Amino acid sequence: MRELDIRDRRFARYVPANAELEELASGFRWTEGPVWMGDANCLLFQDLPRNRTLRWSEEGGVTVFRCPSNYANGQTRDRQGRLIACSHRGRCLYRTEYDGEVTTLVTHHGGKRLNSPNDVVVKSDGTIWFTDPLYGISSDYEGGRQLSEQPPGLYRFDPERNEIHLMADDFDGPNGLAFSPDETRLYVSETGDPADESPRRYIRLFTVSPDGTRLSGGEVFHKVEPGYCDGLRVDEEGNLWSSAGDGVHCIAPDGKLLGKVLVPHTVSNVAFGGPHKSRLFITASHALCAIFLNRRGCAWP
Ligand code: MG
């Protein structure tokens, strides 16, 4: 049985005819933060409430990469290939060096502690962009309840200069983020304040200035339904692959829903991987899933 919901003919070509959704592993508490490590031919992802980062490979299955992870969530790699992770409990971003040492990159903005960095991407100029909602410090489940010292924000961190810049503060809950292939666009998911009766939940579109230091726009780009976009990735043609309540949605650069990969668990995040970056790994509730696509991920995680 094909687990596809095709809304546009283009989407029928995006998934090979005999490719099906695979459940690679399960038994986790809540999976998040997948990132492909091509040089090690493996995927790293989180079992967040269990405070550990896991490694999956075709040959070895699932093994523990790091425990404790300091309640790490979103992950990516910088342009030198080093692993960058968001830490809820540490209220920071940390980087794993080539020798395995862990470097804390950023903990504060304006003299106040960050909340709980959620997701992260690295731009081609080496700057690290991340979201900082309150989700990770609002309960004991994913890092421990702590007091917030500042509003939710979208940040750009320059590791060369050790400078952090607030890029947008008009979010209730900034979450996943991804650049378009040419980096002129930045998509950021707003997942709202869970205490609101109807939380704001949609993907926003920002225009990035040519020098990469400013954002404009920020309008609603697409509303994922059912559910909402937690994490997203962009493919080589600029299509968005977003988590949703019924699986993964593929959205064209003009905002049109092209189709869905239906997943029988709640999806949190996705990442392209495999030797051609054409396999979509899906962290979904207690499971890790994947499906081969006929599209490749954009150049960088
Ligand atoms: Mg997230």
Coordinates of C-alpha atoms and ligand atoms in Angstrom, one line a residue:
M1 CA 0.0 0.0 0.0
R2 CA 1.3 3.4 -0.9
E3 CA 1.2 5.9 1.9
L4 CA 0.9 8.9 -0.4
D5 CA -1.7 11.6 -0.8
I6 CA -1.0 13.2 -4.2
R7 CA -2.4 16.7 -4.6
D8 CA -0.5 17.8 -7.6
R9 CA 0.8 15.7 -10.5
R10 CA 4.4 16.8 -9.8
F11 CA 4.3 15.0 -6.5
A12 CA 3.7 11.6 -8.2
R13 CA 7.3 11.9 -9.6
Y14 CA 8.8 12.9 -6.3
V15 CA 8.5 9.4 -4.8
P16 CA 9.9 6.3 -6.7
A17 CA 7.1 3.9 -7.7
N18 CA 8.1 1.1 -5.4
A19 CA 9.3 3.2 -2.4
E20 CA 7.3 2.7 0.7
L21 CA 7.5 4.2 4.2
E22 CA 9.8 2.2 6.4
E23 CA 9.8 2.1 10.1
L24 CA 13.5 1.7 10.9
A25 CA 13.3 1.6 14.6
S26 CA 10.9 2.2 17.5
G27 CA 10.5 2.1 21.2
F28 CA 11.7 5.6 21.8
R29 CA 9.9 8.1 24.0
W30 CA 9.8 11.1 21.6
T31 CA 12.2 11.5 18.6
E32 CA 13.5 14.8 17.3
G33 CA 16.4 16.5 15.6
P34 CA 17.6 14.2 12.8
V35 CA 20.8 15.1 11.0
W36 CA 22.6 13.1 8.4
M37 CA 26.3 12.5 8.9
G38 CA 27.5 11.5 5.4
D39 CA 31.1 10.9 6.4
A40 CA 30.0 8.3 9.0
N41 CA 27.1 7.0 6.8
C42 CA 24.7 7.4 9.7
L43 CA 21.9 9.5 11.0
L44 CA 21.9 11.2 14.4
F45 CA 18.6 11.9 16.2
Q46 CA 17.3 12.5 19.6
D47 CA 15.2 10.6 22.0
L48 CA 14.6 13.9 23.7
P49 CA 12.7 13.0 27.0
R50 CA 15.3 10.2 27.6
N51 CA 18.1 12.8 27.4
R52 CA 20.1 11.0 24.7
T53 CA 21.3 11.4 21.2
L54 CA 21.1 8.2 19.1
R55 CA 22.9 7.0 16.0
W56 CA 21.2 4.9 13.3
S57 CA 23.0 3.2 10.4
E58 CA 21.9 0.6 7.9
E59 CA 24.6 -1.8 9.1
G60 CA 24.4 -1.2 12.8
G61 CA 20.8 -0.2 13.6
V62 CA 20.4 2.1 16.6
T63 CA 23.2 2.7 19.1
V64 CA 23.7 5.5 21.7
F65 CA 25.8 8.4 20.4
R66 CA 25.7 10.6 23.5
C67 CA 24.0 10.2 26.9
P68 CA 23.3 12.5 28.5
S69 CA 22.7 14.9 25.7
N70 CA 21.6 17.8 28.0
Y71 CA 18.2 17.4 26.5
A72 CA 19.3 18.2 23.0
N73 CA 16.8 18.9 20.3
G74 CA 17.5 20.3 16.7
Q75 CA 20.8 19.5 15.1
T76 CA 22.7 20.5 12.0
R77 CA 26.4 20.7 10.9
D78 CA 28.4 23.8 10.3
R79 CA 30.4 24.4 7.1
Q80 CA 33.4 22.6 8.6
G81 CA 31.1 19.5 9.2
R82 CA 31.0 19.9 13.0
L83 CA 27.8 18.9 14.8
I84 CA 25.8 21.7 16.2
A85 CA 23.0 21.0 18.7
C86 CA 20.3 22.9 20.5
S87 CA 20.1 22.1 24.2
H88 CA 16.9 22.6 26.2
R89 CA 18.4 22.0 29.6
G90 CA 21.6 23.8 28.9
R91 CA 19.7 26.7 27.3
C92 CA 22.4 26.9 24.7
L93 CA 23.9 25.8 21.4
Y94 CA 26.8 23.4 21.6
R95 CA 29.3 22.2 19.0
T96 CA 31.1 18.8 18.9
E97 CA 34.7 19.3 17.8
Y98 CA 36.7 16.9 15.7
D99 CA 38.3 15.4 18.8
G100 CA 34.9 14.9 20.5
E101 CA 35.2 17.8 22.9
V102 CA 32.0 19.8 23.4
T103 CA 32.1 23.6 23.1
T104 CA 29.3 25.7 24.4
L105 CA 28.7 28.3 21.7
V106 CA 26.0 30.7 23.0
T107 CA 24.0 30.9 26.2
H108 CA 22.8 34.5 26.5
H109 CA 21.3 37.4 24.6
G110 CA 21.4 40.9 26.0
G111 CA 22.8 39.6 29.3
K112 CA 19.9 37.2 29.8
R113 CA 19.8 33.5 29.4
L114 CA 18.3 32.0 26.3
N115 CA 15.1 30.0 26.8
S116 CA 15.4 26.6 25.2
P117 CA 16.9 26.6 21.7
N118 CA 14.8 24.3 19.6
D119 CA 16.1 24.1 16.0
V120 CA 19.1 25.3 14.1
V121 CA 20.5 25.8 10.6
V122 CA 23.9 27.1 9.3
K123 CA 24.1 29.6 6.4
S124 CA 26.8 29.3 3.8
D125 CA 28.6 32.3 5.4
G126 CA 29.0 30.2 8.6
T127 CA 26.4 32.1 10.7
I128 CA 24.2 29.9 12.9
W129 CA 20.5 30.7 12.9
F130 CA 18.3 29.2 15.6
T131 CA 14.9 29.5 17.3
D132 CA 14.5 30.0 21.0
P133 CA 10.9 29.3 22.2
L134 CA 9.9 28.4 25.8
Y135 CA 8.8 24.9 25.1
G136 CA 11.9 23.2 26.7
I137 CA 11.7 25.1 30.0
S138 CA 7.9 25.1 30.4
S139 CA 7.7 21.5 31.8
D140 CA 9.9 18.8 33.3
Y141 CA 9.4 16.5 30.4
E142 CA 12.0 17.8 27.9
G143 CA 14.6 19.4 30.1
G144 CA 13.2 20.7 33.3
R145 CA 11.0 23.7 34.2
Q146 CA 13.0 26.9 34.5
L147 CA 12.2 30.5 34.6
S148 CA 12.2 32.4 31.3
E149 CA 14.4 35.5 31.2
Q150 CA 13.3 36.8 27.8
P151 CA 10.6 36.5 25.1
P152 CA 10.8 33.8 22.4
G153 CA 13.1 34.8 19.5
L154 CA 14.7 34.0 16.2
Y155 CA 18.5 34.5 16.4
R156 CA 21.6 34.7 14.2
F157 CA 24.9 33.8 15.9
D158 CA 28.2 34.6 14.3
P159 CA 30.7 32.1 15.8
E160 CA 33.7 34.0 14.3
R161 CA 32.9 37.3 16.1
N162 CA 31.0 35.6 19.0
E163 CA 28.1 37.9 18.4
I164 CA 24.4 37.1 18.7
H165 CA 21.7 39.1 16.9
L166 CA 18.0 39.0 17.5
M167 CA 16.4 38.7 14.0
A168 CA 12.7 38.6 14.9
D169 CA 10.9 38.8 18.2
D170 CA 7.2 38.7 17.0
F171 CA 6.8 35.0 17.6
D172 CA 4.8 33.1 20.2
G173 CA 6.8 29.9 19.6
P174 CA 9.5 29.9 16.8
N175 CA 10.3 26.4 15.9
G176 CA 11.7 24.7 12.7
L177 CA 13.6 26.8 10.2
A178 CA 15.2 26.3 6.8
F179 CA 16.8 28.5 4.0
S180 CA 15.7 28.3 0.4
P181 CA 18.5 26.8 -1.8
D182 CA 19.7 30.3 -2.8
E183 CA 19.4 31.6 0.8
T184 CA 17.3 34.5 -0.3
R185 CA 14.4 33.1 1.8
L186 CA 14.1 31.9 5.3
Y187 CA 11.2 29.8 6.4
V188 CA 10.4 29.7 10.1
S189 CA 7.6 27.7 11.7
E190 CA 5.5 29.4 14.3
T191 CA 3.9 26.8 16.6
G192 CA 2.3 29.2 19.0
D193 CA 1.7 29.4 22.7
P194 CA 0.1 26.1 23.9
A195 CA -1.8 28.1 26.6
D196 CA -3.7 30.0 23.9
E197 CA -7.2 28.7 23.0
S198 CA -6.2 28.8 19.3
P199 CA -2.4 28.9 19.1
R200 CA -0.9 30.6 16.0
R201 CA 0.5 27.8 13.9
Y202 CA 1.9 28.4 10.4
I203 CA 5.0 28.7 8.4
R204 CA 6.3 32.2 7.9
L205 CA 8.4 33.5 5.0
F206 CA 11.2 36.0 5.5
T207 CA 13.3 37.7 2.8
V208 CA 17.1 37.6 3.7
S209 CA 19.1 40.8 2.8
P210 CA 21.9 40.2 0.3
D211 CA 24.6 40.6 3.1
G212 CA 22.6 38.1 5.3
T213 CA 22.3 40.5 8.2
R214 CA 18.7 41.5 8.0
L215 CA 15.3 40.0 7.5
S216 CA 12.2 41.5 6.0
G217 CA 8.6 40.3 5.4
G218 CA 7.7 37.5 7.8
E219 CA 4.2 37.0 6.4
V220 CA 2.3 33.7 6.6
F221 CA 3.5 31.4 3.9
H222 CA 1.5 28.3 4.4
K223 CA -0.7 26.8 7.1
V224 CA -0.1 23.1 7.6
E225 CA -3.3 21.1 8.3
P226 CA -4.0 18.9 10.1
G227 CA -1.5 19.5 12.9
Y228 CA 1.3 21.9 12.3
C229 CA 4.9 22.3 11.1
D230 CA 7.4 21.5 13.8
G231 CA 10.4 20.9 11.6
L232 CA 11.1 21.3 7.9
R233 CA 13.7 20.8 5.3
V234 CA 14.1 22.2 1.7
D235 CA 14.9 20.1 -1.4
E236 CA 17.1 21.0 -4.3
E237 CA 14.2 22.6 -6.1
G238 CA 13.1 24.7 -3.2
N239 CA 10.1 22.5 -2.1
L240 CA 9.5 22.4 1.6
W241 CA 9.1 19.0 3.4
S242 CA 7.3 19.8 6.6
S243 CA 6.1 17.7 9.5
A244 CA 2.3 17.6 9.9
G245 CA -0.4 15.9 11.9
D246 CA -0.8 13.2 9.4
G247 CA 2.7 12.8 8.1
V248 CA 5.0 14.9 6.0
H249 CA 3.7 17.5 3.6
C250 CA 5.5 18.7 0.4
I251 CA 4.9 22.3 -0.3
A252 CA 6.0 24.2 -3.4
P253 CA 7.9 27.5 -3.2
D254 CA 4.6 29.2 -4.1
G255 CA 3.0 27.8 -1.0
K256 CA 0.9 25.1 -2.8
L257 CA 0.5 21.7 -1.1
L258 CA 1.8 19.2 -3.6
G259 CA 1.3 16.0 -1.7
K260 CA 1.8 14.1 1.5
V261 CA 3.7 11.1 2.8
L262 CA 1.3 9.7 5.3
V263 CA 2.8 8.5 8.5
P264 CA 0.9 6.6 11.2
H265 CA 2.6 8.5 14.1
T266 CA 2.9 12.2 14.9
V267 CA 5.9 13.6 13.0
S268 CA 8.3 16.1 14.6
N269 CA 11.1 16.6 12.2
V270 CA 12.6 15.4 8.9
A271 CA 16.1 15.3 7.3
F272 CA 17.5 14.3 4.0
G273 CA 20.2 11.7 4.0
G274 CA 21.8 8.7 2.4
P275 CA 24.6 8.8 -0.2
H276 CA 22.5 11.0 -2.6
K277 CA 20.6 12.9 0.1
S278 CA 17.5 11.5 -1.4
R279 CA 16.2 9.5 1.5
L280 CA 13.9 11.4 3.8
F281 CA 14.4 10.4 7.5
I282 CA 11.4 11.1 9.6
T283 CA 11.4 11.3 13.4
A284 CA 7.8 10.4 14.4
S285 CA 6.7 10.0 18.0
H286 CA 8.2 6.8 19.3
A287 CA 9.7 5.8 16.0
L288 CA 12.3 6.6 13.3
C289 CA 10.9 6.2 9.8
A290 CA 12.3 6.8 6.3
I291 CA 11.2 6.9 2.6
F292 CA 13.3 7.1 -0.5
L293 CA 12.5 10.1 -2.7
N294 CA 13.1 11.1 -6.2
R295 CA 14.3 14.5 -4.9
R296 CA 17.5 15.4 -3.2
G297 CA 17.9 17.6 -0.2
C298 CA 19.3 21.1 -0.6
A299 CA 23.1 21.3 -0.4
W300 CA 23.5 21.5 3.4
P301 CA 21.6 19.8 6.3
Ligands
MG1 MG 11.2 21.7 16.8

